[in-house]
PDB file of C-alpha atoms in Angstrom:
ATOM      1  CA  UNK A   1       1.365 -15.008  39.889  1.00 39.00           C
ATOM      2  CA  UNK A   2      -0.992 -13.713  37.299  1.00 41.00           C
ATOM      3  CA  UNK A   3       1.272 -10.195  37.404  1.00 42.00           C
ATOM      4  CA  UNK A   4       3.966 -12.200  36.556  1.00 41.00           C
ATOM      5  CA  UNK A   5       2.746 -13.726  33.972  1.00 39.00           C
ATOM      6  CA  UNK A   6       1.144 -10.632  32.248  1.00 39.00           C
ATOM      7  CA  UNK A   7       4.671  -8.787  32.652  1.00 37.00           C
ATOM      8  CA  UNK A   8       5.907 -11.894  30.982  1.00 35.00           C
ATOM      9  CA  UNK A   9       3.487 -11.607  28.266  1.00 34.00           C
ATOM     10  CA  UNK A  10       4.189  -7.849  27.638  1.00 34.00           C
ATOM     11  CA  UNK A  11       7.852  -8.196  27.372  1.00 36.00           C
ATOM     12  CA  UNK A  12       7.368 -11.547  25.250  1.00 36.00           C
ATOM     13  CA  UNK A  13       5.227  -9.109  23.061  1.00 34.00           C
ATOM     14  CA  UNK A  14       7.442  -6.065  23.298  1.00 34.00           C
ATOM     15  CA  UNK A  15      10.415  -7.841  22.298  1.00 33.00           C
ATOM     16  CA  UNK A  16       8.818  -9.417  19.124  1.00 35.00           C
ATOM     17  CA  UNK A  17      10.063  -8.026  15.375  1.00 41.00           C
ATOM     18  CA  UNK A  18       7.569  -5.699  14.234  1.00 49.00           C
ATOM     19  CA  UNK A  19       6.713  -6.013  10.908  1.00 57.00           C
ATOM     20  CA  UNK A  20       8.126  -4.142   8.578  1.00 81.00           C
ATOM     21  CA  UNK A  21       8.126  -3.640   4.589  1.00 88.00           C
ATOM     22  CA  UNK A  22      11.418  -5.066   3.173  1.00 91.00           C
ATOM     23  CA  UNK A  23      12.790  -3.380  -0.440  1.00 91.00           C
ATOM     24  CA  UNK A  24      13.209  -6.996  -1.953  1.00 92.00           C
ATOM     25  CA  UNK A  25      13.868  -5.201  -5.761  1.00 91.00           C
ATOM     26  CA  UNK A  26      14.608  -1.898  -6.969  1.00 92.00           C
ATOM     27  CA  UNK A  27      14.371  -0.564 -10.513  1.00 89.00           C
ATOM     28  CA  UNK A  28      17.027   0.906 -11.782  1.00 87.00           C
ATOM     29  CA  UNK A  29      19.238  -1.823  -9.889  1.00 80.00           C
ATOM     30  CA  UNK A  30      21.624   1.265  -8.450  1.00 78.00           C
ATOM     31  CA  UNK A  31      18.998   3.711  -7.852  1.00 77.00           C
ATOM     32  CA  UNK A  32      21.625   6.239  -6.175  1.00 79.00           C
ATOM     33  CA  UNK A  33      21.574   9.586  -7.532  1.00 76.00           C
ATOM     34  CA  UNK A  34      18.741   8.577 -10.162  1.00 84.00           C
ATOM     35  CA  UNK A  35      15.683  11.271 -10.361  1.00 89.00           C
ATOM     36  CA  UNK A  36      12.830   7.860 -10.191  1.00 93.00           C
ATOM     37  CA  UNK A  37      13.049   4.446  -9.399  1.00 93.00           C
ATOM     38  CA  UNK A  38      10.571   1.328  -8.573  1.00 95.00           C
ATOM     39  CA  UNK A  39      10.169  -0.182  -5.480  1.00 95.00           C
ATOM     40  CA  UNK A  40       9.330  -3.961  -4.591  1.00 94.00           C
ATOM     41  CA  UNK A  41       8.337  -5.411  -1.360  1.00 93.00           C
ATOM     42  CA  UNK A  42       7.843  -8.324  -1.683  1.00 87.00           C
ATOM     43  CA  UNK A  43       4.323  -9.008  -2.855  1.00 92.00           C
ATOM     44  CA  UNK A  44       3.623  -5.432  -3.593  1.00 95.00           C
ATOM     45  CA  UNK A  45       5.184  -2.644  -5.791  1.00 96.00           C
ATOM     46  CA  UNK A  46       5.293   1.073  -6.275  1.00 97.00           C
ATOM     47  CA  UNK A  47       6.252   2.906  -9.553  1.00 96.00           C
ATOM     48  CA  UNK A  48       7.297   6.184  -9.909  1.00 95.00           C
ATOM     49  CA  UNK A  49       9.152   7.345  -6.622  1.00 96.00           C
ATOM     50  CA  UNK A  50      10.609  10.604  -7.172  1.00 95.00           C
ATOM     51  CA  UNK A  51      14.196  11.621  -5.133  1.00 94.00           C
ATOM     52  CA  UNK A  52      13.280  15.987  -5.670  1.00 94.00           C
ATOM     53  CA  UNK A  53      14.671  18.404  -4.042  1.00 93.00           C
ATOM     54  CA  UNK A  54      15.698  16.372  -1.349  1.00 91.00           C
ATOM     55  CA  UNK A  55      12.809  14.345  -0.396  1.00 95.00           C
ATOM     56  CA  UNK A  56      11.392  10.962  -1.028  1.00 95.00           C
ATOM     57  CA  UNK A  57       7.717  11.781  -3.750  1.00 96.00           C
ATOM     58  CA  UNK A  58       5.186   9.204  -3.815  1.00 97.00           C
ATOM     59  CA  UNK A  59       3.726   8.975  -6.821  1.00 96.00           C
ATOM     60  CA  UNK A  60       0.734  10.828  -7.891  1.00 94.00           C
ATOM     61  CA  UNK A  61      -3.003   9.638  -9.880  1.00 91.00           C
ATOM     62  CA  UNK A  62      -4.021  11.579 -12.480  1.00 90.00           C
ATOM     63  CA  UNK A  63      -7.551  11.487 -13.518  1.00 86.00           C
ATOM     64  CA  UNK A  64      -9.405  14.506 -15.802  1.00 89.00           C
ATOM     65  CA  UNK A  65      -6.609  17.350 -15.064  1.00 93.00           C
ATOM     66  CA  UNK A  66      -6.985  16.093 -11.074  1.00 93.00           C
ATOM     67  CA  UNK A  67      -4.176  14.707  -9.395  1.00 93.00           C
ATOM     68  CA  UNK A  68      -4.338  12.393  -6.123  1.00 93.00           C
ATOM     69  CA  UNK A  69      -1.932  11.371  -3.533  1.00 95.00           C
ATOM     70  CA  UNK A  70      -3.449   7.618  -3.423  1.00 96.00           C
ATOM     71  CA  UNK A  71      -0.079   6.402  -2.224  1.00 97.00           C
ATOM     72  CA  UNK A  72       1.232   7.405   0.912  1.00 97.00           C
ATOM     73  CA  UNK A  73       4.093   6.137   3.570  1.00 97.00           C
ATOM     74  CA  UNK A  74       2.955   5.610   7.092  1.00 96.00           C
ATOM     75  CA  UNK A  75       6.013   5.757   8.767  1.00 95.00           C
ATOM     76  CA  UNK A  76       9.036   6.956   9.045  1.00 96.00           C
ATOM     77  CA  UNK A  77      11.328   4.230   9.186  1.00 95.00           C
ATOM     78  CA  UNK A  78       9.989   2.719   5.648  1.00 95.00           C
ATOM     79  CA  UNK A  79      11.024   6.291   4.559  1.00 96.00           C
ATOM     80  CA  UNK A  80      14.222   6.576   5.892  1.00 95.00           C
ATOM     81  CA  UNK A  81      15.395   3.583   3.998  1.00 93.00           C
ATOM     82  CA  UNK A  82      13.826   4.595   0.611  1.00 94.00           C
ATOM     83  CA  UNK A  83      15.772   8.283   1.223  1.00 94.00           C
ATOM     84  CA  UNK A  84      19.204   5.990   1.735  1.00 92.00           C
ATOM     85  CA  UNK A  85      18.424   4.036  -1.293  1.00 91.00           C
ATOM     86  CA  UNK A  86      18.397   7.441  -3.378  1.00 91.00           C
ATOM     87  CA  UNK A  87      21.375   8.689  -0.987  1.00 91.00           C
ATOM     88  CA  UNK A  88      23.530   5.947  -1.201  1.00 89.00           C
ATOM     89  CA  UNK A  89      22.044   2.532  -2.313  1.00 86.00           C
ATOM     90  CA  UNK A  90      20.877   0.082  -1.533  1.00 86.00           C
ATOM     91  CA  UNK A  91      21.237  -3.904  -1.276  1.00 83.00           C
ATOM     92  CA  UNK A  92      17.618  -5.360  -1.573  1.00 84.00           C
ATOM     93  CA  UNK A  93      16.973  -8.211   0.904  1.00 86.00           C
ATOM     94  CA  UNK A  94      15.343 -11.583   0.823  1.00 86.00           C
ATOM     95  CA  UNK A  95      11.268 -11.166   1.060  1.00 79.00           C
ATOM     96  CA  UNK A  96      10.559 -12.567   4.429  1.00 79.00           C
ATOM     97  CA  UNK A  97       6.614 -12.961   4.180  1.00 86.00           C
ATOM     98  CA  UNK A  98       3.383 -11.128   2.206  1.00 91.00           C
ATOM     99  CA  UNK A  99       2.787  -7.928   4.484  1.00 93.00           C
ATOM    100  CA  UNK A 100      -0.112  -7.690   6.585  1.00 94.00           C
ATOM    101  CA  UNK A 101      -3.154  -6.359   4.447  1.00 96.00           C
ATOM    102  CA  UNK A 102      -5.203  -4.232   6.386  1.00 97.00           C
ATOM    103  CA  UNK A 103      -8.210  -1.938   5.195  1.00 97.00           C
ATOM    104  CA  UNK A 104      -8.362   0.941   7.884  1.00 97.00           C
ATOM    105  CA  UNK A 105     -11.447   2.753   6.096  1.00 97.00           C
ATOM    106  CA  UNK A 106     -14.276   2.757   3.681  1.00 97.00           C
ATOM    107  CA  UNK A 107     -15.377   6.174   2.446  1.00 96.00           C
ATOM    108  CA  UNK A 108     -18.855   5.816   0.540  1.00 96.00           C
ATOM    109  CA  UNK A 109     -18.718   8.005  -2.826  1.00 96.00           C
ATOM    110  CA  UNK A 110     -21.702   9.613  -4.724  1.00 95.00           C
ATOM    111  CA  UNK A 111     -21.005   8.254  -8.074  1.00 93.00           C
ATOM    112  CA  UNK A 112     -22.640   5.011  -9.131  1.00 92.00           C
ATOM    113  CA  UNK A 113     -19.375   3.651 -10.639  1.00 94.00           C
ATOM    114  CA  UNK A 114     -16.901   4.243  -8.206  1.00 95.00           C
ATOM    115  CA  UNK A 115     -19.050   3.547  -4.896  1.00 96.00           C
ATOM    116  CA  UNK A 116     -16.104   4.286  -2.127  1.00 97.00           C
ATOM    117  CA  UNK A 117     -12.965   4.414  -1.655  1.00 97.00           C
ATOM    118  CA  UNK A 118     -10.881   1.925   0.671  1.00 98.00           C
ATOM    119  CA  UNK A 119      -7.549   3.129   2.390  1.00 98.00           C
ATOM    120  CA  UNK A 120      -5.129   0.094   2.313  1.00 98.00           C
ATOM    121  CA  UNK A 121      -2.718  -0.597   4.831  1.00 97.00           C
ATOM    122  CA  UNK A 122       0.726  -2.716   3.931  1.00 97.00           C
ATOM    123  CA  UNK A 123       2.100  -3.943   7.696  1.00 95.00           C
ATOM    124  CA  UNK A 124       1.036  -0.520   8.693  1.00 96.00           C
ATOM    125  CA  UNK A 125       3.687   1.111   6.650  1.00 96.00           C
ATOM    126  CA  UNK A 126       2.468   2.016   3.075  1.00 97.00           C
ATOM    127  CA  UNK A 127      -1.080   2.957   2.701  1.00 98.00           C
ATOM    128  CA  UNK A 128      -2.805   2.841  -0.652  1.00 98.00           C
ATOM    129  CA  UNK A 129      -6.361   4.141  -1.857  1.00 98.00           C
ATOM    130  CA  UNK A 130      -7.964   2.420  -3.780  1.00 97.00           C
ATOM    131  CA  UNK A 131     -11.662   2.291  -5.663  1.00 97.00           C
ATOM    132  CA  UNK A 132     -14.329  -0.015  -5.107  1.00 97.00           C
ATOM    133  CA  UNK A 133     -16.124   0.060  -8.269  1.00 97.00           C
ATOM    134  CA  UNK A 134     -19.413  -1.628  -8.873  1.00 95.00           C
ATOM    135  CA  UNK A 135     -19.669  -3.871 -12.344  1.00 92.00           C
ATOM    136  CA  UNK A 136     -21.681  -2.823 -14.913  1.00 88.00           C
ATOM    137  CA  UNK A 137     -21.520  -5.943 -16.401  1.00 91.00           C
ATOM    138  CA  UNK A 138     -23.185  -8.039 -13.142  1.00 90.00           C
ATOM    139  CA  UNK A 139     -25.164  -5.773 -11.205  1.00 87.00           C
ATOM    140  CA  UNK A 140     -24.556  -6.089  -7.708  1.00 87.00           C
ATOM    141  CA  UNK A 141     -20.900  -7.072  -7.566  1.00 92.00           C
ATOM    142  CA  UNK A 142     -17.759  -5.000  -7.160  1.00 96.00           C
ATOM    143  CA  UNK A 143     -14.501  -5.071  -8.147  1.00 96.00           C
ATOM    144  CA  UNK A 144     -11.186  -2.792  -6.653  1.00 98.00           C
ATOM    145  CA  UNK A 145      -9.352  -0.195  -9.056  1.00 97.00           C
ATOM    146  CA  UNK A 146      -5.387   0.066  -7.548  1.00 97.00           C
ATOM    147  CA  UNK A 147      -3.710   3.027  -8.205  1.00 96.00           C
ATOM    148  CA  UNK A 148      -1.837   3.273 -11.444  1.00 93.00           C
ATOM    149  CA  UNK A 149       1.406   3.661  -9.266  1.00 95.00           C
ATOM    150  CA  UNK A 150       0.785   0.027  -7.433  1.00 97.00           C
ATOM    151  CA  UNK A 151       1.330  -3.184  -8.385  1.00 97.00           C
ATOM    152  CA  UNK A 152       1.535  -6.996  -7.339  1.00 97.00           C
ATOM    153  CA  UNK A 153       4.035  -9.037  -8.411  1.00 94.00           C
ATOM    154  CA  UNK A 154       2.214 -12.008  -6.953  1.00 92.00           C
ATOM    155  CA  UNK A 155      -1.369 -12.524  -8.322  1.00 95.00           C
ATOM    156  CA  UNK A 156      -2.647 -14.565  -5.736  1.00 96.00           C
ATOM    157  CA  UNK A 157      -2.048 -11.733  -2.811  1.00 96.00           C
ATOM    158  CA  UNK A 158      -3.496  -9.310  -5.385  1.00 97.00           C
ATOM    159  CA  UNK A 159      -6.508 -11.360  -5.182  1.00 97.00           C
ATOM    160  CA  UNK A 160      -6.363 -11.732  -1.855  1.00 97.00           C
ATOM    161  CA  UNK A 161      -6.170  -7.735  -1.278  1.00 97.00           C
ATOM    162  CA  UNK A 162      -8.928  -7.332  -3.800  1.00 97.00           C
ATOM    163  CA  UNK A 163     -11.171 -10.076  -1.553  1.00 97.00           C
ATOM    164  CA  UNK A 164     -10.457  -8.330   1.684  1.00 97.00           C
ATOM    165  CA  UNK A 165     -11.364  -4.970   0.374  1.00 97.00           C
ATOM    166  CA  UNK A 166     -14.745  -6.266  -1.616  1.00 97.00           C
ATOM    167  CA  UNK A 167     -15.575  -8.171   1.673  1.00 96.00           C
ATOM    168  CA  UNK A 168     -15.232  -5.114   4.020  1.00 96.00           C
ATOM    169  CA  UNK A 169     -17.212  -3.025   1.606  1.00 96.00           C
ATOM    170  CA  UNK A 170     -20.566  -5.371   1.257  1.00 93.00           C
ATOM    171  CA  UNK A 171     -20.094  -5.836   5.249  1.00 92.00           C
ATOM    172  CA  UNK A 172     -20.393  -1.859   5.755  1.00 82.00           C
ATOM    173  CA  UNK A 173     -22.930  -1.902   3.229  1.00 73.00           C
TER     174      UNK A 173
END
């Protein structure tokens, strides 16, 4: 009986939507054939993705003559419908939910500004970098730098983003 019900479990879970990033607005409006355009989804945006040569660019940070990739896809499904919407449009659909913040790692930095860096996961499809920075105005607290390509449409999740990233830091620390 217990097998049965496990199996049951596993198929109940198997068979579940996963959760996936859903283009709710796109920038220009008909984005096919355009060289850039700006994604939403629904509580989170990206500027700046390139259709060159072919491919789908993230865009890119530039700070002092450096340039970082602190946007990156995860998978390739969320790809595969941003390379359509360049292709051949696309029809943005209704947000669903906020995606599933995630932050899969703190890397500690040597500068006393810009303590570490947190990779961000959106349901396990975008991933963002951003800085934890430590104030200089109120020693001892820290607030998160997004990448100049990211935005949030909706304040409060940006807040709650910004929370779950400052909490995970001063729990490592």
């Amino acid at each position: 009986m217990r097998s049965a019900a496990s199996a049951l479990l596993l198929a109940a879970l198997l068979a579940a939507p996963a959760a996936a990033l859903e283009i709710t607005s796109v920038s220009p409006a008909a984005p096919k054939g355009a060289a850039r355009a700006d994604f939403t989804f629904s509580a989170v945006a990206v500027r700046g993705v390139a259709w060159e040569n072919g491919a789908v660019v993230m865009p890119l940070s530039e700070v002092k003559g450096k340039k970082y990739a602190d946007i990156k896809l995860l998978s390739k499904d969320l790809y595969a419908r941003l390379e359509a919407c360049f292709k051949a449009g696309c029809a943005p659909a209704k947000a669903k939910a906020r995606p599933a913040v995630k932050v899969l790692a703190l890397k500690p930095l040597k500068s006393k500004f810009r303590v570490a860096n947190a990779e961000i996961s959106f349901d396990g499809e975008l991933l963002a970098v951003a800085g934890v920075m430590a104030s200089s105005r109120e020693p001892g607290t820290f607030w998160v730098a997004f990448p100049s390509g990211l935005t949030f449409p909706d304040p409060a999740f940006k807040s709650a983003v910004e929370s779950a990233v400052i909490a995970a830091w001063t729990k490592k620390k």
